[in-house]
């Protein structure tokens, strides 16, 4: 059971390891683009292109009809990776349900664990496999894998690395399931995270480090933008301590611009005004007749 690219990576690994996939349950295809053309989930596209004999279920909700269809597949194990819906107890009772979660639980239970790991500037990134119960991300832990931060990761890059790490972890957990004793989570240490909305990308120039972390966490969506709707791309953190006027244009740097914050300095490579094309920051400033000393807003 899974929907996005993160889930597809795990699905591919399970097939490579010769697990028998009796079926895929994924979110229904959604309208995409100006012509609202149906777009299949990443997992569905992979199955259709590579293993078309595997049944695909796309229930709008896990109701009695969906439960019966899943039960007919007679699964021995149900692997759940970024499926996108809460699973009812009746499904959890069909077979052991193993969930791959994008954090080291009990930290960051919920919908946006990878974004939260980036926003909190953690030194260790990781994933967990749990034996699911009816409560969100509260099941006992079957395995954890992690790595020490070796560079700055945006969400896309971190997701790619954690998907590979999680795929190998899931394979190991499945192979050793009968000999593994689930470890209950320490619920007193639990933290939570919410579903990301577009509004989360709103920033100001008060703290350069916080803006930079948001830029990493919300790449490629929803991105970061000012109250005016101006979007910022290609950010680099140059200073965390230097004190400047918020949004002060400090100097042009090639096609980019250095902008001051109340705390710190950022380099911005590109800017995009609402309804306009993305352009180099220097070109944007020139078009708006903004110069060094002015305020970017």
Coordinates of C-alpha atoms in Angstrom, one line a residue:
X1 CA 0.0 0.0 0.0
X2 CA 1.7 3.2 -1.2
X3 CA 1.4 6.1 -3.5
X4 CA 4.4 8.5 -4.2
X5 CA 7.9 8.0 -5.5
X6 CA 9.1 7.2 -1.9
X7 CA 6.8 4.2 -1.9
X8 CA 7.8 3.2 -5.4
X9 CA 11.4 2.8 -4.4
X10 CA 10.4 0.4 -1.6
X11 CA 8.1 -1.5 -4.0
X12 CA 10.9 -1.9 -6.5
X13 CA 13.3 -3.3 -3.8
X14 CA 10.7 -5.8 -2.6
X15 CA 10.3 -7.1 -6.1
X16 CA 14.1 -7.2 -6.7
X17 CA 14.3 -9.3 -3.5
X18 CA 11.8 -11.8 -4.9
X19 CA 9.0 -11.1 -2.5
X20 CA 5.7 -12.1 -4.1
X21 CA 3.6 -8.9 -4.5
X22 CA -0.1 -10.1 -4.6
X23 CA -1.4 -6.6 -5.2
X24 CA -0.9 -2.9 -5.0
X25 CA -3.3 -0.5 -3.2
X26 CA -2.7 3.1 -4.1
X27 CA -4.5 6.5 -4.2
X28 CA -6.8 7.0 -7.2
X29 CA -5.4 8.8 -10.2
X30 CA -5.8 12.6 -9.8
X31 CA -6.5 15.3 -12.4
X32 CA -3.3 17.1 -13.3
X33 CA -2.4 20.3 -15.3
X34 CA -4.6 22.8 -17.1
X35 CA -6.4 20.0 -19.0
X36 CA -7.0 18.0 -15.8
X37 CA -5.5 14.9 -17.4
X38 CA -5.6 11.9 -15.0
X39 CA -2.2 11.3 -13.4
X40 CA -1.4 7.9 -12.0
X41 CA 0.5 7.5 -8.7
X42 CA 4.2 6.6 -8.9
X43 CA 3.6 3.1 -7.7
X44 CA 0.8 2.5 -10.2
X45 CA 2.9 3.7 -13.1
X46 CA 5.7 1.4 -12.0
X47 CA 3.5 -1.7 -11.9
X48 CA 1.8 -0.9 -15.2
X49 CA 5.1 -0.4 -16.9
X50 CA 7.0 -3.3 -15.4
X51 CA 4.6 -5.9 -13.8
X52 CA 1.2 -5.5 -15.4
X53 CA 0.1 -8.9 -14.1
X54 CA 0.0 -7.5 -10.5
X55 CA -3.6 -6.3 -9.5
X56 CA -4.0 -2.6 -8.7
X57 CA -6.7 -1.3 -6.4
X58 CA -7.5 2.4 -6.2
X59 CA -10.2 2.8 -3.6
X60 CA -11.3 6.3 -2.8
X61 CA -11.7 5.1 0.8
X62 CA -11.1 1.9 2.7
X63 CA -14.7 0.9 3.0
X64 CA -16.3 -2.6 3.1
X65 CA -15.9 -3.0 -0.7
X66 CA -12.2 -2.1 -0.6
X67 CA -11.7 -4.4 2.4
X68 CA -13.2 -7.3 0.6
X69 CA -11.1 -6.7 -2.5
X70 CA -7.9 -6.6 -0.4
X71 CA -9.0 -9.7 1.5
X72 CA -9.4 -11.6 -1.8
X73 CA -5.7 -11.0 -2.5
X74 CA -5.0 -13.1 0.6
X75 CA -1.9 -11.1 1.8
X76 CA 0.4 -12.7 4.4
X77 CA 1.9 -9.2 5.1
X78 CA 0.8 -5.7 4.2
X79 CA 3.6 -3.2 3.6
X80 CA 2.4 0.4 4.0
X81 CA 4.6 3.3 2.7
X82 CA 3.2 6.8 2.3
X83 CA -0.2 5.4 1.4
X84 CA -2.0 8.6 2.4
X85 CA -5.0 7.4 4.4
X86 CA -5.6 6.2 7.9
X87 CA -6.2 2.4 7.9
X88 CA -9.2 1.0 9.9
X89 CA -8.8 -1.8 12.4
X90 CA -10.6 -4.2 10.1
X91 CA -7.7 -3.9 7.6
X92 CA -5.1 -4.1 10.3
X93 CA -6.7 -7.4 11.4
X94 CA -6.3 -9.0 7.9
X95 CA -2.6 -9.5 8.2
X96 CA 0.4 -7.9 10.0
X97 CA 0.7 -4.3 8.6
X98 CA 4.2 -2.9 8.5
X99 CA 4.6 0.8 8.0
X100 CA 7.8 2.5 6.9
X101 CA 7.9 6.0 8.5
X102 CA 10.3 8.8 7.5
X103 CA 11.8 9.6 10.9
X104 CA 13.2 7.9 13.9
X105 CA 10.1 7.3 16.0
X106 CA 8.7 8.4 18.3
X107 CA 10.0 11.7 17.0
X108 CA 7.9 13.4 14.3
X109 CA 4.8 11.2 14.2
X110 CA 2.4 12.5 11.4
X111 CA 2.4 13.6 7.8
X112 CA 5.6 15.6 7.4
X113 CA 8.5 13.9 9.3
X114 CA 11.2 14.5 6.7
X115 CA 10.4 18.2 6.5
X116 CA 10.6 18.4 10.3
X117 CA 14.0 16.7 10.4
X118 CA 15.3 19.3 8.0
X119 CA 13.6 22.3 9.8
X120 CA 15.1 21.1 13.1
X121 CA 18.6 20.9 11.5
X122 CA 19.1 17.4 12.9
X123 CA 22.5 15.8 12.7
X124 CA 21.1 12.3 12.2
X125 CA 18.4 11.4 9.7
X126 CA 16.6 8.1 9.7
X127 CA 13.5 5.9 9.1
X128 CA 11.6 3.4 11.2
X129 CA 9.5 0.3 10.5
X130 CA 6.6 -0.3 12.9
X131 CA 4.0 -2.9 13.4
X132 CA 0.9 -0.8 12.9
X133 CA -2.0 -0.4 15.3
X134 CA -5.1 1.8 15.1
X135 CA -3.3 4.9 16.4
X136 CA -1.2 7.0 14.1
X137 CA 2.5 6.0 14.1
X138 CA 2.2 4.6 17.6
X139 CA 2.9 0.9 16.7
X140 CA 5.9 -1.0 18.2
X141 CA 9.2 -0.6 16.4
X142 CA 10.6 -3.5 14.3
X143 CA 13.6 -1.7 12.9
X144 CA 15.4 1.6 12.6
X145 CA 18.1 2.8 10.1
X146 CA 19.9 6.1 10.1
X147 CA 22.8 8.1 8.8
X148 CA 24.8 11.0 10.0
X149 CA 24.2 14.3 8.1
X150 CA 27.1 14.8 5.7
X151 CA 25.8 17.8 3.8
X152 CA 22.7 20.0 3.5
X153 CA 19.7 18.0 2.1
X154 CA 16.6 19.5 0.6
X155 CA 13.4 17.5 0.9
X156 CA 13.8 15.9 -2.6
X157 CA 17.4 14.7 -1.9
X158 CA 16.6 13.5 1.6
X159 CA 13.6 11.7 0.4
X160 CA 15.6 9.9 -2.2
X161 CA 18.3 8.8 0.2
X162 CA 15.8 7.7 2.9
X163 CA 13.7 5.8 0.5
X164 CA 16.7 3.6 -0.4
X165 CA 17.6 3.3 3.2
X166 CA 14.0 2.4 4.1
X167 CA 13.7 -0.1 1.3
X168 CA 16.6 -2.1 2.6
X169 CA 15.4 -1.8 6.1
X170 CA 11.9 -3.1 5.1
X171 CA 13.5 -6.1 3.3
X172 CA 15.5 -6.9 6.4
X173 CA 12.5 -6.6 8.7
X174 CA 10.3 -8.8 6.5
X175 CA 13.0 -11.5 6.2
X176 CA 13.5 -11.5 10.0
X177 CA 9.9 -10.8 11.1
X178 CA 9.3 -14.2 12.8
X179 CA 12.4 -13.8 14.9
X180 CA 11.9 -10.1 15.8
X181 CA 10.4 -8.9 19.1
X182 CA 8.6 -5.6 18.5
X183 CA 9.9 -2.8 20.8
X184 CA 7.2 -0.5 22.2
X185 CA 7.7 3.2 21.6
X186 CA 8.4 5.6 24.5
X187 CA 5.2 7.6 24.1
X188 CA 6.4 10.2 26.6
X189 CA 9.1 11.2 24.0
X190 CA 6.7 11.6 21.1
X191 CA 6.6 14.7 18.9
X192 CA 4.1 15.4 16.1
X193 CA 4.0 17.1 12.7
X194 CA 1.2 18.2 10.5
X195 CA 0.4 18.1 6.8
X196 CA 2.2 20.8 4.9
X197 CA 0.1 23.6 3.4
X198 CA 1.1 26.2 0.9
X199 CA 1.0 28.9 3.6
X200 CA 4.0 27.1 5.4
X201 CA 6.3 28.5 2.7
X202 CA 5.8 32.1 3.8
X203 CA 9.0 33.7 5.1
X204 CA 10.4 37.1 6.2
X205 CA 14.0 38.2 6.5
X206 CA 14.3 38.1 10.3
X207 CA 16.5 35.0 10.5
X208 CA 18.6 33.8 7.6
X209 CA 19.1 30.3 9.0
X210 CA 15.4 29.8 9.5
X211 CA 14.7 30.9 5.9
X212 CA 17.4 28.6 4.6
X213 CA 16.0 25.6 6.5
X214 CA 12.5 26.3 5.2
X215 CA 13.9 26.6 1.6
X216 CA 15.5 23.1 2.1
X217 CA 12.4 21.6 3.8
X218 CA 9.9 22.9 1.3
X219 CA 11.7 22.1 -1.9
X220 CA 10.1 21.6 -4.4
X221 CA 6.7 22.4 -2.8
X222 CA 5.5 24.8 -1.6
X223 CA 8.8 26.6 -1.9
X224 CA 9.5 29.8 0.0
X225 CA 8.0 33.2 -0.7
X226 CA 7.5 36.7 0.8
X227 CA 4.1 38.2 1.8
X228 CA 4.1 39.9 -1.7
X229 CA 4.1 36.5 -3.3
X230 CA 7.6 36.8 -4.6
X231 CA 9.2 33.4 -4.7
X232 CA 12.9 32.8 -3.8
X233 CA 15.0 30.1 -5.5
X234 CA 18.6 28.8 -5.1
X235 CA 19.3 30.0 -1.6
X236 CA 22.6 29.8 0.1
X237 CA 23.3 30.7 3.7
X238 CA 26.3 33.0 4.0
X239 CA 26.1 34.2 7.5
X240 CA 24.0 33.5 10.6
X241 CA 25.2 36.3 12.8
X242 CA 25.7 39.4 10.7
X243 CA 23.0 42.0 11.5
X244 CA 21.3 43.9 8.7
X245 CA 18.0 45.6 7.8
X246 CA 15.4 42.9 6.9
X247 CA 15.5 42.4 3.1
X248 CA 18.4 44.9 2.5
X249 CA 20.0 44.4 -0.9
X250 CA 23.7 44.2 0.0
X251 CA 25.5 43.5 -3.3
X252 CA 25.0 41.8 -6.6
X253 CA 26.9 38.5 -7.0
X254 CA 27.0 37.3 -10.6
X255 CA 23.4 36.8 -11.5
X256 CA 22.4 36.5 -7.9
X257 CA 22.0 38.9 -5.0
X258 CA 23.1 39.0 -1.4
X259 CA 20.2 40.0 1.0
X260 CA 20.5 40.9 4.6
X261 CA 18.4 39.7 7.5
X262 CA 18.0 40.9 11.0
X263 CA 20.2 38.0 11.8
X264 CA 22.4 36.6 8.9
X265 CA 22.9 37.0 5.2
X266 CA 21.4 35.0 2.3
X267 CA 22.4 34.6 -1.4
X268 CA 19.4 34.3 -3.7
X269 CA 20.0 33.0 -7.2
X270 CA 16.5 33.5 -8.8
X271 CA 13.3 35.3 -8.1
X272 CA 9.7 34.8 -9.4
X273 CA 7.0 37.4 -9.1
X274 CA 3.3 36.2 -9.0
X275 CA 2.2 35.2 -12.5
X276 CA 5.6 35.8 -14.0
X277 CA 8.5 33.6 -15.1
X278 CA 11.4 32.7 -12.8
X279 CA 14.4 34.9 -13.6
X280 CA 17.9 35.6 -12.3
X281 CA 17.8 37.8 -9.2
X282 CA 20.0 40.4 -10.9
X283 CA 17.6 40.6 -13.8
X284 CA 14.6 40.9 -11.5
X285 CA 16.2 43.7 -9.5
X286 CA 17.1 45.5 -12.7
X287 CA 13.5 45.2 -14.0
X288 CA 12.1 46.6 -10.7
X289 CA 14.9 49.3 -10.6
X290 CA 16.0 48.1 -7.3
X291 CA 19.6 48.9 -6.2
X292 CA 22.0 48.2 -3.4
X293 CA 20.6 49.6 -0.2
X294 CA 17.0 49.1 -1.2
X295 CA 14.7 46.6 0.4
X296 CA 13.5 43.4 -1.3
X297 CA 9.9 42.8 -0.4

